[in-house]
Amino acid sequence: MSDSGKAEAGLPGIVVTGASGRMGQMLIRLLLESDQAKLVGALVRPGHDWIGRDIGEAMGGAPAGVTVSDDAVTEIARAQAVIDFTSPAATVAFAELTAQARAVHVIGTTGLEEADLAHLKAAARHAPIIRAGNMSLGVNLLLGLTRKVAAALGEDWDIEVVEAHHRHKVDAPSGTALMLGEAAAEGRGAKLADLRVPAREGITGARETGSIGFSAIRGGDVVGEHDVIFAGAGERIVLRHLATDRGIFARGAIRAALWGQDKGPGEYDMADVLGLG
């Protein structure tokens, strides 16, 4: 379907921030192929050499009819949704503009601190914000399962979260691993901060009852692997999610943007989008 055909069909217009990044380009490719949404803006940081170019050509393909810009005010003003995988500071700034536009703000940015979350909460009083550390269907199902299994088993079952990612990932444990740890702690009626044990080394002593341990593996081009291990006397339960295609995160973000079109102001997550709440 052509861009004009999409416009006539009244499809929601989506702006992608961080358009030159790996996730930004994946989102743009999916939106250009979509018959459910229309790409209306591609934002990059000021000074980027893609500014003023057609996004399709900048990405090495055919013209897409959308010019790359660093003018967030203008681009977001005409959007029905903004999909944002950038940095905490940029996300906070985009949230204010998205709230003014009464558009859906889908946030995949990680590393947000309490002050950032306070800004997002304020913006969510005016428009829907859908935020998740991982937007895949499988991971969000795993979160629900982890919470339920942790609630069903006693503290004599030890919990370990093991994750693996590509060699270029700079943080550990991953945001998803921490989400899984939080789900396990919630299942036990506790906070992860009170139960978390970071990576172990040396003479660590016996394991403390009720603790939740973490291990991180980095190597090669691993997209993402997460195991939640419940270890009891004589048996183990292992919940596992393997990601083989980064497209699952982009598809989840677009699904969230579409889901949010008829939602009122407020803070939502992927459990809401997927009906798992």
CSV table of C-alpha atoms in Angstrom, one decimal, residues 166-172 218:
chain,number,residue,atom,x,y,z
A,166,HIS,CA,26.2,-10.7,22.6
A,167,ARG,CA,29.8,-9.5,23.3
A,168,HIS,CA,28.9,-5.8,22.7
A,169,LYS,CA,26.3,-5.5,25.5
A,170,VAL,CA,27.7,-3.1,28.1
A,171,ASP,CA,25.4,-3.7,31.1
A,172,ALA,CA,25.0,-6.7,33.3
A,218,ARG,CA,28.7,-12.3,27.2
